[in-house]
CSV table of C-alpha atoms and ligand atoms in Angstrom, one decimal:
chain,number,residue,atom,x,y,z
A,1,MET,CA,-16.8,-7.9,-5.3
A,2,SER,CA,-17.2,-5.8,-8.5
A,3,ILE,CA,-16.1,-2.4,-9.7
A,4,LYS,CA,-19.3,-0.9,-8.5
A,5,HIS,CA,-18.3,-1.7,-4.9
A,6,LEU,CA,-15.2,0.5,-5.4
A,7,ASP,CA,-17.5,3.5,-6.0
A,8,LYS,CA,-19.5,2.7,-2.9
A,9,ILE,CA,-16.2,2.4,-0.9
A,10,VAL,CA,-15.1,5.8,-2.3
A,11,SER,CA,-18.3,7.4,-1.2
A,12,LEU,CA,-18.3,5.8,2.2
A,13,CYS,CA,-14.7,7.1,2.7
A,14,LYS,CA,-15.8,10.6,2.1
A,15,ARG,CA,-19.0,10.4,4.1
A,16,LYS,CA,-17.4,8.9,7.2
A,17,GLY,CA,-14.2,10.9,7.2
A,18,PHE,CA,-11.7,8.3,5.9
A,19,VAL,CA,-10.5,9.8,2.7
A,20,PHE,CA,-11.3,13.1,1.0
A,21,PRO,CA,-10.6,14.3,-2.6
A,22,ASN,CA,-7.7,16.8,-2.4
A,23,SER,CA,-8.3,20.5,-3.2
A,24,GLU,CA,-12.0,19.9,-3.6
A,25,ILE,CA,-12.9,23.6,-3.3
A,26,TYR,CA,-10.8,24.3,-6.4
A,27,GLY,CA,-12.2,21.4,-8.4
A,28,GLY,CA,-9.8,18.8,-7.1
A,29,LEU,CA,-6.3,17.7,-8.1
A,30,LYS,CA,-6.4,14.4,-10.0
A,31,ALA,CA,-5.4,11.3,-8.1
A,32,SER,CA,-4.6,13.2,-5.0
A,33,TYR,CA,-6.3,12.5,-1.7
A,34,ASP,CA,-6.3,13.6,1.9
A,35,TYR,CA,-6.9,11.3,4.9
A,36,GLY,CA,-9.7,12.4,7.3
A,37,PRO,CA,-10.0,11.9,11.0
A,38,LEU,CA,-10.8,8.1,10.7
A,39,GLY,CA,-8.4,7.7,7.8
A,40,VAL,CA,-5.4,8.9,9.7
A,41,GLU,CA,-6.2,6.5,12.5
A,42,LEU,CA,-6.6,3.5,10.2
A,43,LYS,CA,-3.5,4.4,8.3
A,44,LYS,CA,-1.5,4.7,11.5
A,45,ALA,CA,-2.9,1.4,12.8
A,46,ILE,CA,-1.8,-0.4,9.6
A,47,SER,CA,1.7,1.2,9.6
A,48,GLU,CA,2.1,0.4,13.3
A,49,LYS,CA,1.3,-3.3,12.6
A,50,TRP,CA,3.9,-3.3,9.9
A,51,TRP,CA,6.5,-1.5,12.1
A,52,LYS,CA,5.9,-3.9,15.0
A,53,ALA,CA,6.1,-6.9,12.7
A,54,MET,CA,9.5,-5.7,11.6
A,55,MET,CA,10.8,-4.5,15.0
A,56,ASN,CA,9.9,-7.9,16.5
A,57,ASN,CA,13.0,-9.2,14.8
A,58,SER,CA,16.0,-8.5,16.9
A,59,ASN,CA,18.2,-7.8,13.9
A,60,ILE,CA,16.0,-5.2,12.2
A,61,VAL,CA,16.3,-1.5,13.0
A,62,GLY,CA,14.6,1.6,11.8
A,63,LEU,CA,15.6,4.7,9.8
A,64,ASP,CA,14.0,7.9,8.7
A,65,SER,CA,16.0,9.3,5.8
A,66,SER,CA,15.3,12.5,3.7
A,67,ILE,CA,12.9,12.7,0.8
A,68,MET,CA,15.5,14.8,-1.1
A,69,VAL,CA,19.0,13.4,-1.5
A,70,HIS,CA,22.1,14.1,-3.5
A,71,PRO,CA,21.2,13.8,-7.3
A,72,ASP,CA,24.0,11.3,-7.8
A,73,VAL,CA,22.0,8.8,-5.8
A,74,TRP,CA,19.5,8.5,-8.6
A,75,GLU,CA,22.3,8.4,-11.2
A,76,ALA,CA,23.9,5.5,-9.4
A,77,SER,CA,20.7,3.6,-8.7
A,78,GLY,CA,19.8,3.7,-12.4
A,79,HIS,CA,16.6,5.6,-11.8
A,80,ILE,CA,17.6,8.5,-14.2
A,81,ALA,CA,18.3,6.0,-17.0
A,82,ASN,CA,15.8,3.3,-16.3
A,83,PHE,CA,12.9,4.4,-14.2
A,84,ASN,CA,10.7,4.7,-17.2
A,85,ASP,CA,7.3,3.4,-18.3
A,86,PRO,CA,6.7,2.7,-22.0
A,87,LEU,CA,3.9,4.9,-23.2
A,88,THR,CA,2.1,5.7,-26.4
A,89,ASP,CA,-0.1,8.6,-27.5
A,90,ASN,CA,-3.3,8.3,-29.4
A,91,LYS,CA,-3.1,10.6,-32.5
A,92,ASP,CA,-6.8,11.4,-32.6
A,93,SER,CA,-7.9,11.7,-29.0
A,94,LYS,CA,-4.4,12.9,-27.9
A,95,LYS,CA,-4.8,10.7,-24.8
A,96,ARG,CA,-1.6,9.2,-23.4
A,97,TYR,CA,-1.4,5.7,-22.1
A,98,ARG,CA,1.0,3.4,-20.3
A,99,ILE,CA,1.3,0.6,-22.8
A,100,ASP,CA,0.8,-2.3,-20.4
A,101,ASP,CA,-2.2,-0.5,-19.0
A,102,LEU,CA,-3.7,0.1,-22.4
A,103,LEU,CA,-3.2,-3.6,-23.3
A,104,SER,CA,-4.9,-4.8,-20.1
A,105,GLN,CA,-8.1,-3.1,-21.5
A,106,GLN,CA,-8.0,-4.9,-24.9
A,107,LYS,CA,-9.8,-8.0,-26.0
A,108,SER,CA,-7.8,-11.2,-26.1
A,109,LYS,CA,-7.8,-11.3,-30.0
A,110,VAL,CA,-6.0,-8.0,-30.0
A,111,ILE,CA,-3.3,-9.4,-27.7
A,112,ASP,CA,-3.1,-12.6,-29.8
A,113,ALA,CA,-2.5,-10.4,-32.9
A,114,LEU,CA,0.2,-8.4,-31.2
A,115,CYS,CA,1.9,-11.5,-29.9
A,116,GLU,CA,2.0,-12.8,-33.5
A,117,ILE,CA,3.3,-9.6,-34.9
A,118,LEU,CA,6.1,-9.4,-32.2
A,119,SER,CA,6.7,-13.2,-32.2
A,120,ILE,CA,6.0,-13.5,-28.5
A,121,GLU,CA,4.5,-16.6,-26.9
A,122,ASN,CA,1.1,-15.7,-25.5
A,123,LYS,CA,0.8,-17.0,-21.9
A,124,ASN,CA,-2.2,-14.8,-21.2
A,125,ASP,CA,-0.8,-13.2,-18.1
A,126,ASN,CA,0.8,-9.9,-16.9
A,127,ASN,CA,4.2,-11.1,-18.1
A,128,THR,CA,2.9,-11.3,-21.7
A,129,LEU,CA,1.8,-7.6,-21.5
A,130,ASP,CA,5.1,-6.6,-20.0
A,131,LYS,CA,7.0,-8.5,-22.8
A,132,ILE,CA,4.9,-6.7,-25.4
A,133,SER,CA,5.5,-3.3,-23.9
A,134,HIS,CA,9.2,-3.9,-23.7
A,135,THR,CA,9.5,-5.2,-27.2
A,136,LEU,CA,7.5,-2.3,-28.5
A,137,LEU,CA,9.9,0.1,-26.7
A,138,GLN,CA,13.2,-1.7,-27.5
A,139,GLU,CA,12.3,-2.1,-31.2
A,140,SER,CA,10.1,1.0,-31.6
A,141,ASP,CA,11.3,1.7,-35.2
A,142,LYS,CA,10.6,-1.8,-36.4
A,143,TYR,CA,7.2,-2.0,-34.7
A,144,SER,CA,6.0,1.6,-34.9
A,145,ASN,CA,2.7,0.5,-36.5
A,146,ALA,CA,2.1,-2.7,-34.4
A,147,LEU,CA,-0.5,-1.3,-32.1
A,148,GLU,CA,-2.6,-0.1,-35.1
A,149,SER,CA,-2.1,-3.3,-37.1
A,150,ALA,CA,-3.3,-5.4,-34.1
A,151,GLY,CA,-6.4,-3.2,-33.8
A,152,VAL,CA,-5.7,-1.7,-30.4
A,153,ILE,CA,-8.7,0.3,-29.3
A,154,ASP,CA,-8.5,3.7,-27.7
A,155,PRO,CA,-10.5,3.3,-24.4
A,156,PHE,CA,-11.4,7.0,-24.6
A,157,SER,CA,-13.1,7.0,-28.0
A,158,GLY,CA,-13.8,3.2,-28.4
A,159,ASN,CA,-12.3,3.3,-31.9
A,160,ILE,CA,-9.3,1.5,-33.3
A,161,GLY,CA,-6.6,4.0,-32.8
A,162,LYS,CA,-3.6,5.5,-34.6
A,163,TRP,CA,-0.7,5.3,-32.2
A,164,THR,CA,2.7,7.0,-31.8
A,165,PRO,CA,5.7,4.6,-31.5
A,166,ALA,CA,6.4,3.5,-28.0
A,167,THR,CA,8.5,6.1,-26.0
A,168,GLN,CA,9.9,6.3,-22.5
A,169,PHE,CA,8.7,8.5,-19.7
A,170,ASN,CA,10.7,9.1,-16.6
A,171,LEU,CA,8.6,8.8,-13.5
A,172,MET,CA,10.7,10.9,-11.2
A,173,PHE,CA,9.5,14.4,-10.1
A,174,GLN,CA,12.2,16.9,-10.7
A,175,THR,CA,12.6,20.1,-8.7
A,176,ASN,CA,15.3,22.6,-7.6
A,177,SER,CA,17.0,23.1,-4.3
A,178,GLY,CA,18.0,26.5,-3.1
A,179,PRO,CA,17.2,30.0,-4.5
A,180,SER,CA,18.8,29.7,-7.9
A,181,GLU,CA,17.6,27.2,-10.5
A,182,LYS,CA,20.9,27.4,-12.3
A,183,SER,CA,23.1,26.4,-9.4
A,184,GLY,CA,23.8,22.7,-9.3
A,185,LYS,CA,22.0,19.7,-10.6
A,186,SER,CA,18.3,19.0,-10.4
A,187,ILE,CA,16.9,17.4,-7.2
A,188,TYR,CA,14.4,14.6,-7.4
A,189,LEU,CA,11.6,13.7,-5.0
A,190,ARG,CA,12.5,10.1,-4.1
A,191,PRO,CA,10.5,7.5,-6.1
A,192,GLU,CA,11.3,4.8,-3.4
A,193,THR,CA,12.6,5.0,0.1
A,194,ALA,CA,15.1,2.2,-0.5
A,195,GLN,CA,18.0,4.3,-1.6
A,196,GLY,CA,18.0,6.3,1.6
A,197,ILE,CA,18.6,3.0,3.3
A,198,TYR,CA,21.4,1.9,1.0
A,199,ILE,CA,23.4,5.1,1.3
A,200,ASN,CA,23.1,4.9,5.1
A,201,TYR,CA,23.6,1.2,5.6
A,202,LEU,CA,27.2,1.2,6.8
A,203,LEU,CA,26.4,4.1,9.3
A,204,VAL,CA,23.5,2.1,10.6
A,205,GLN,CA,25.5,-1.1,10.7
A,206,ASN,CA,28.4,0.5,12.6
A,207,SER,CA,26.4,2.6,15.0
A,208,MET,CA,24.2,-0.4,16.0
A,209,ARG,CA,27.1,-2.9,15.7
A,210,LEU,CA,25.0,-5.1,13.5
A,211,LYS,CA,26.1,-8.3,11.9
A,212,VAL,CA,24.9,-9.7,8.5
A,213,PRO,CA,22.1,-10.7,8.2
A,214,PHE,CA,20.3,-7.6,9.3
A,215,GLY,CA,17.5,-5.4,8.1
A,216,ILE,CA,16.7,-1.7,8.0
A,217,ALA,CA,13.1,-0.6,7.9
A,218,GLN,CA,11.6,2.7,6.9
A,219,ILE,CA,8.2,4.3,6.4
A,220,GLY,CA,8.0,7.4,4.3
A,221,LYS,CA,6.6,9.3,1.4
A,222,ALA,CA,7.6,8.5,-2.2
A,223,PHE,CA,6.6,10.2,-5.4
A,224,ARG,CA,6.1,9.0,-8.9
A,225,ASN,CA,4.8,10.9,-11.8
A,226,GLU,CA,2.5,8.1,-12.9
A,227,ILE,CA,1.2,8.4,-16.4
A,228,ILE,CA,-2.2,7.1,-15.3
A,229,ALA,CA,-3.1,7.3,-11.7
A,230,ARG,CA,-6.4,5.7,-10.9
A,231,ASN,CA,-8.5,3.2,-8.9
A,232,PHE,CA,-8.9,5.7,-6.0
A,233,ILE,CA,-5.8,5.5,-3.7
A,234,PHE,CA,-4.4,2.4,-5.4
A,235,ARG,CA,-2.2,4.4,-7.7
A,236,THR,CA,-1.4,8.0,-6.8
A,237,ARG,CA,1.6,10.3,-7.5
A,238,GLU,CA,2.3,10.8,-3.9
A,239,PHE,CA,2.1,7.8,-1.6
A,240,GLU,CA,3.7,6.2,1.4
A,241,GLN,CA,6.0,3.2,1.3
A,242,MET,CA,6.9,0.8,4.0
A,243,GLU,CA,10.2,-0.9,3.0
A,244,MET,CA,12.5,-3.2,4.8
A,245,GLN,CA,15.9,-3.9,3.2
A,246,TYR,CA,17.5,-7.1,4.4
A,247,PHE,CA,21.3,-7.4,4.0
A,248,VAL,CA,22.5,-11.0,3.6
A,249,HIS,CA,25.6,-12.9,2.6
A,250,PRO,CA,25.5,-13.4,-1.2
A,251,SER,CA,25.3,-17.2,-0.7
A,252,GLU,CA,22.1,-16.8,1.3
A,253,ASP,CA,20.0,-14.6,-1.1
A,254,GLU,CA,17.7,-17.4,-2.3
A,255,SER,CA,16.9,-18.8,1.1
A,256,SER,CA,16.4,-15.3,2.5
A,257,MET,CA,14.0,-14.5,-0.3
A,258,GLU,CA,11.9,-17.7,0.5
A,259,HIS,CA,11.9,-16.7,4.2
A,260,TRP,CA,10.6,-13.2,3.5
A,261,LYS,CA,8.0,-14.4,1.0
A,262,ASP,CA,6.5,-16.6,3.7
A,263,LYS,CA,6.7,-14.0,6.4
A,264,ARG,CA,5.2,-11.3,4.3
A,265,ILE,CA,2.3,-13.2,3.0
A,266,SER,CA,1.4,-14.4,6.5
A,267,PHE,CA,1.5,-10.8,7.7
A,268,TYR,CA,-1.6,-10.0,5.6
A,269,SER,CA,-3.8,-12.8,7.0
A,270,GLU,CA,-2.5,-12.8,10.5
A,271,GLU,CA,-2.2,-9.1,11.2
A,272,LEU,CA,-4.6,-7.4,8.8
A,273,GLY,CA,-7.3,-10.1,8.6
A,274,ILE,CA,-7.1,-10.7,4.9
A,275,ARG,CA,-8.6,-13.9,3.6
A,276,LYS,CA,-5.9,-16.2,2.2
A,277,ASP,CA,-7.9,-16.8,-1.1
A,278,ASN,CA,-7.8,-13.1,-1.8
A,279,LEU,CA,-4.0,-13.1,-1.8
A,280,LYS,CA,-1.5,-14.6,-4.3
A,281,PHE,CA,2.0,-14.4,-5.5
A,282,HIS,CA,3.0,-13.3,-9.0
A,283,GLN,CA,6.5,-13.9,-10.1
A,284,HIS,CA,8.0,-11.5,-12.6
A,285,SER,CA,9.3,-13.1,-15.8
A,286,GLU,CA,13.0,-12.5,-16.6
A,287,ASP,CA,12.2,-10.0,-19.3
A,288,ALA,CA,10.0,-8.0,-16.9
A,289,LEU,CA,12.5,-7.7,-14.1
A,290,ALA,CA,13.5,-4.3,-12.9
A,291,HIS,CA,17.1,-3.2,-13.9
A,292,TYR,CA,18.4,-4.1,-10.4
A,293,ALA,CA,16.6,-7.4,-9.8
A,294,LYS,CA,17.6,-11.0,-10.0
A,295,ASP,CA,14.2,-12.3,-8.9
A,296,ALA,CA,11.0,-10.6,-8.0
A,297,PHE,CA,7.6,-11.6,-6.6
A,298,ASP,CA,4.6,-9.4,-6.1
A,299,ILE,CA,2.0,-10.2,-3.5
A,300,GLU,CA,-1.4,-9.4,-5.1
A,301,TYR,CA,-4.8,-8.8,-3.6
A,302,ASN,CA,-8.1,-9.4,-5.3
A,303,PHE,CA,-9.4,-5.8,-5.5
A,304,PRO,CA,-12.9,-5.0,-6.9
A,305,PHE,CA,-11.1,-4.0,-10.2
A,306,GLY,CA,-9.1,-7.2,-10.3
A,307,TRP,CA,-5.8,-8.5,-8.9
A,308,GLY,CA,-3.4,-5.8,-8.1
A,309,GLU,CA,0.1,-5.6,-6.5
A,310,VAL,CA,0.3,-4.6,-2.8
A,311,GLU,CA,3.9,-5.6,-2.1
A,312,GLY,CA,7.0,-6.3,-4.1
A,313,ILE,CA,9.7,-8.7,-2.7
A,314,HIS,CA,12.8,-8.3,-4.7
A,315,ASN,CA,16.3,-9.8,-4.8
A,316,ARG,CA,18.2,-6.6,-5.6
A,317,THR,CA,21.6,-8.4,-5.5
A,318,ASP,CA,24.6,-6.2,-4.7
A,319,PHE,CA,23.6,-3.9,-7.6
A,320,ASP,CA,22.8,-0.8,-5.6
A,321,LEU,CA,25.8,-1.0,-3.2
A,322,LYS,CA,28.2,-1.5,-6.0
A,323,GLU,CA,26.8,1.3,-8.1
A,324,HIS,CA,27.0,3.7,-5.2
A,325,GLU,CA,30.5,2.6,-4.5
A,326,LYS,CA,31.5,3.3,-8.2
A,327,LEU,CA,30.0,6.7,-8.3
A,328,SER,CA,30.8,8.0,-4.8
A,329,GLY,CA,34.2,6.4,-4.7
A,330,LYS,CA,33.4,5.3,-1.1
A,331,ASN,CA,33.9,1.7,0.0
A,332,MET,CA,30.4,0.1,0.5
A,333,MET,CA,31.7,-3.3,1.6
A,334,TYR,CA,30.7,-5.0,4.8
A,335,PHE,CA,33.5,-6.5,6.9
A,336,ASP,CA,32.9,-9.7,8.7
A,337,ALA,CA,35.5,-9.6,11.5
A,338,LEU,CA,34.9,-13.2,12.6
A,339,LYS,CA,35.5,-14.7,9.1
A,340,ASN,CA,37.9,-11.9,8.1
A,341,GLU,CA,35.8,-11.6,4.9
A,342,LYS,CA,34.9,-8.4,3.0
A,343,TYR,CA,32.0,-8.4,0.6
A,344,HIS,CA,29.0,-6.4,-0.7
A,345,PRO,CA,25.9,-7.9,0.9
A,346,PHE,CA,23.0,-8.9,-1.3
A,347,ILE,CA,19.8,-7.1,-0.5
A,348,ILE,CA,16.3,-8.7,-0.2
A,349,GLU,CA,13.8,-6.0,-0.3
A,350,THR,CA,10.2,-6.1,0.9
A,351,SER,CA,8.4,-3.0,-0.3
A,352,THR,CA,4.8,-2.2,0.3
A,353,GLY,CA,2.5,0.8,-0.2
A,354,LEU,CA,0.6,1.9,2.9
A,355,ASN,CA,-2.1,3.5,0.8
A,356,ARG,CA,-2.7,0.3,-1.1
A,357,LEU,CA,-2.9,-1.7,2.2
A,358,PHE,CA,-5.4,0.8,3.4
A,359,LEU,CA,-7.5,0.3,0.3
A,360,MET,CA,-7.1,-3.5,0.6
A,361,VAL,CA,-8.3,-3.4,4.2
A,362,LEU,CA,-11.3,-1.4,3.3
A,363,CYS,CA,-12.2,-3.7,0.4
A,364,GLU,CA,-11.8,-6.7,2.6
A,365,SER,CA,-13.9,-5.2,5.4
A,366,TYR,CA,-16.7,-3.7,3.3
A,367,TYR,CA,-19.9,-5.7,3.7
A,368,GLU,CA,-23.5,-5.1,2.7
A,369,ASP,CA,-25.8,-6.7,5.2
A,370,ASN,CA,-29.0,-6.7,3.0
A,371,GLU,CA,-31.0,-8.6,5.6
A,372,ASN,CA,-30.6,-5.8,8.1
A,373,ASN,CA,-30.4,-3.1,5.6
A,374,ARG,CA,-27.0,-1.8,6.7
A,375,THR,CA,-23.5,-1.4,5.5
A,376,VAL,CA,-20.7,-2.7,7.8
A,377,LEU,CA,-17.0,-2.2,7.8
A,378,LYS,CA,-15.9,-5.4,9.4
A,379,LEU,CA,-12.5,-3.9,10.4
A,380,PRO,CA,-10.4,-6.0,12.8
A,381,PHE,CA,-10.6,-4.6,16.3
A,382,ASP,CA,-6.9,-3.5,16.3
A,383,LEU,CA,-7.4,-1.5,13.1
A,384,ALA,CA,-10.7,0.1,13.8
A,385,PRO,CA,-10.3,3.9,14.3
A,386,ASN,CA,-12.9,3.9,17.1
A,387,LYS,CA,-13.3,0.8,19.3
A,388,ILE,CA,-16.6,1.7,21.1
A,389,VAL,CA,-19.5,4.0,20.6
A,390,ILE,CA,-21.0,5.2,23.9
A,391,CYS,CA,-24.7,6.1,23.8
A,392,PRO,CA,-26.9,7.4,26.6
A,393,LEU,CA,-30.4,6.2,25.8
A,394,LEU,CA,-31.8,9.7,26.5
A,395,LYS,CA,-30.4,13.2,26.7
A,396,LYS,CA,-31.7,13.6,30.2
A,397,ASP,CA,-32.3,11.9,33.6
A,398,GLY,CA,-28.6,11.9,34.4
A,399,LEU,CA,-27.9,9.4,31.6
A,400,PRO,CA,-25.4,11.7,29.6
A,401,GLU,CA,-23.4,12.3,32.8
A,402,LYS,CA,-23.2,8.6,33.5
A,403,ALA,CA,-22.3,7.9,29.8
A,404,LYS,CA,-19.5,10.6,29.9
A,405,GLU,CA,-18.1,9.0,33.1
A,406,ILE,CA,-17.9,5.6,31.3
A,407,TYR,CA,-16.5,7.3,28.2
A,408,ASP,CA,-13.7,8.9,30.3
A,409,SER,CA,-12.8,5.7,32.0
A,410,ILE,CA,-12.4,3.7,28.8
A,411,ASN,CA,-11.2,6.3,26.3
A,412,ALA,CA,-7.7,6.5,27.6
A,413,THR,CA,-7.0,2.9,26.6
A,414,HIS,CA,-9.6,2.2,23.9
A,415,LYS,CA,-10.6,5.1,21.6
A,416,CYS,CA,-14.3,5.8,22.1
A,417,VAL,CA,-16.8,8.0,20.3
A,418,TYR,CA,-19.7,9.6,22.1
A,419,ASP,CA,-23.1,9.8,20.4
A,420,GLN,CA,-26.4,11.0,21.8
A,421,GLN,CA,-28.2,12.0,18.6
A,422,GLY,CA,-31.1,10.0,17.1
A,423,SER,CA,-32.4,6.5,17.9
A,424,ILE,CA,-30.1,3.9,19.3
A,425,GLY,CA,-30.5,1.8,16.1
A,426,LYS,CA,-29.5,4.7,13.9
A,427,ARG,CA,-26.5,5.5,16.2
A,428,TYR,CA,-25.3,1.9,16.0
A,429,TYR,CA,-25.7,1.8,12.2
A,430,ARG,CA,-23.7,5.0,11.8
A,431,GLN,CA,-20.9,3.3,13.6
A,432,ASP,CA,-21.2,0.0,11.8
A,433,GLU,CA,-20.4,1.9,8.6
A,434,ALA,CA,-17.3,3.4,10.3
A,435,GLY,CA,-16.2,0.0,11.5
A,436,THR,CA,-16.6,0.6,15.3
A,437,PRO,CA,-16.7,-2.9,16.8
A,438,PHE,CA,-18.7,-2.3,19.9
A,439,GLY,CA,-21.6,-0.1,21.1
A,440,ILE,CA,-22.6,0.6,24.7
A,441,THR,CA,-26.0,1.9,25.8
A,442,ILE,CA,-26.5,3.6,29.2
A,443,ASP,CA,-30.1,3.4,30.4
A,444,HIS,CA,-32.1,3.9,33.6
A,445,GLU,CA,-31.1,0.5,34.8
A,446,THR,CA,-27.5,1.6,34.6
A,447,LEU,CA,-28.2,4.2,37.3
A,448,GLU,CA,-29.7,1.5,39.5
A,449,ASP,CA,-27.4,-1.5,39.1
A,450,ASN,CA,-24.4,-0.1,37.2
A,451,SER,CA,-25.0,-2.5,34.2
A,452,ILE,CA,-25.0,-1.5,30.5
A,453,THR,CA,-25.9,-3.1,27.2
A,454,ILE,CA,-23.0,-3.9,24.9
A,455,ARG,CA,-23.6,-4.7,21.3
A,456,GLU,CA,-21.3,-6.4,18.8
A,457,ARG,CA,-21.0,-4.9,15.4
A,458,ASP,CA,-20.9,-8.0,13.2
A,459,SER,CA,-23.3,-10.3,15.0
A,460,MET,CA,-25.5,-7.4,16.3
A,461,GLU,CA,-25.8,-9.5,19.5
A,462,GLN,CA,-26.5,-7.6,22.7
A,463,HIS,CA,-25.4,-8.5,26.2
A,464,ARG,CA,-26.2,-7.0,29.6
A,465,ILE,CA,-23.0,-6.8,31.7
A,466,PRO,CA,-21.7,-4.8,34.7
A,467,VAL,CA,-19.8,-1.6,33.9
A,468,ASP,CA,-16.8,-3.0,35.6
A,469,ASN,CA,-16.7,-5.9,33.1
A,470,ILE,CA,-16.7,-3.8,29.9
A,471,LEU,CA,-13.0,-4.1,29.2
A,472,LYS,CA,-12.9,-7.8,30.1
A,473,PHE,CA,-15.8,-8.4,27.7
A,474,ILE,CA,-14.1,-6.5,24.9
A,475,LEU,CA,-10.8,-8.3,25.3
A,476,GLU,CA,-12.6,-11.6,25.3
A,477,ASN,CA,-14.8,-10.8,22.3
A,478,LYS,CA,-12.7,-8.6,20.1
B,501,ATP,P1,3.1,-1.0,-10.1
B,501,ATP,O1,3.5,-2.1,-11.0
B,501,ATP,O2,1.7,-1.1,-9.5
B,501,ATP,O3,3.4,0.4,-10.7
B,501,ATP,P2,5.6,-1.2,-8.9
B,501,ATP,O4,6.0,-2.6,-9.3
B,501,ATP,O5,6.2,-0.1,-9.7
B,501,ATP,O6,4.1,-1.1,-8.8
B,501,ATP,P3,7.3,-1.1,-6.6
B,501,ATP,O7,8.3,-0.3,-7.2
B,501,ATP,O8,7.6,-2.6,-6.4
B,501,ATP,O9,5.9,-1.0,-7.4
B,501,ATP,O10,6.8,-0.4,-5.3
B,501,ATP,C1,6.5,-1.2,-4.1
B,501,ATP,C2,5.1,-0.9,-3.6
B,501,ATP,O11,4.9,0.5,-3.5
B,501,ATP,C3,4.0,-1.4,-4.5
B,501,ATP,O12,3.8,-2.8,-4.2
B,501,ATP,C4,2.9,-0.6,-4.1
B,501,ATP,O13,2.2,-1.1,-2.9
B,501,ATP,C5,3.5,0.8,-3.7
B,501,ATP,N1,3.4,1.7,-4.9
B,501,ATP,C6,4.1,1.8,-6.0
B,501,ATP,N2,3.7,2.8,-6.8
B,501,ATP,C7,2.6,3.3,-6.2
B,501,ATP,C8,1.7,4.3,-6.5
B,501,ATP,N3,1.8,5.1,-7.6
B,501,ATP,N4,0.7,4.6,-5.7
B,501,ATP,C9,0.5,3.9,-4.5
B,501,ATP,N5,1.3,2.9,-4.2
B,501,ATP,C10,2.4,2.6,-5.0
């Protein structure tokens, strides 16, 4: 799949009611999207799969914490000091770039030159770009001209640019709470849902009488003032995270990390139908680790624009709990009554973005069937927003009435769509593009012997079966 497929997916999303550009009547708000009628269903189906996969574990429970929390939470978590992206401005075009993103658009000879200037070993991977950005930031005085000397091109103008020294940009959105801006500290929109879990973990543990190891799962909005938001819904400033924080004994952090790596990568192939060769792990190098992490792996998907992170699995150690303890003055230790042992649990985090999974599922399902001149979204049955399109052959002779009767009998358990406009072929093709797995046609024979034609989306095969067997057929063939 190439980048041109992404444009086709974007256009399909708008045409079929999956995703719309936000505020379109006012010219749009960059990198902001709304989910249409089919989009909300698909998003809900993905999040339900995730939620179920988590809740199937008897020692994992749910939480729904606030988006806005006490400002000290972000002080303790280190987000005020450390949640920064290194950036640079082009002095001519005035365009601003995240440095790792700018570097990912450069030819290898430019990266080679930068590595030589900064004395970094070039391993030709994401870690090399992370190391370059961090070195440029940490030693910005010494290397203020490095980008120019290495010949870094401004993607906007196509010319070798003059660049400002690397600086930091905090990604948190700041706002005020209450009527007076002057009262109290600034409030931030949460950049991750995780902290809401940490500050509640003892309340959850006590109320549910949980014993380590246990997990707390949460789905909710997060906000990051990304310098560059692009690739459709891959990177936006408002997005939804699905995070599960797993609290373990400090001696079990590494084995737990392995356990969750296996579980999480299997989730994608088993529950979302993603081909295994479109998934891989990427381990962060030590220099590129977040301020809280001891070890970190990304699960990456092979998007039309290249490999991109869909989930982070992090060993966050006891960093967050200890920092909250220091700043709040409240004891954040877990007490193991059986062993009479008090400790700060280590936290293994699995953190994924619902919107990225949505895009991944669309990319994986998008198929151009050139032989039959149609576009198909080969969505897994469980994820498809509509499961069956119900079509009376004609708009007369009692066929619509019979079709509506069948619609009503199935729709309660399997979401149906009713369509009586245009030729049957056109009606099926419309639904192929929306990912509807089955089509049913009601014709004159139906009125005589109560049989219908059922068609499968991917194979386009058609079968004549009794109305009473529709659900059985679907369950056996989905
Ligand atoms: P990236 O390197 O792509 O900026 P990250 O390493 O900062 O991501 P994490 O902090 O690990 O991401 O967040 C966990 C997950 O949240 C990511 O794997 C991704 O699925 C999702 N996510 C993070 N930032 C965004 C965003 N701006 N838009 C959509 N999803 C996001």
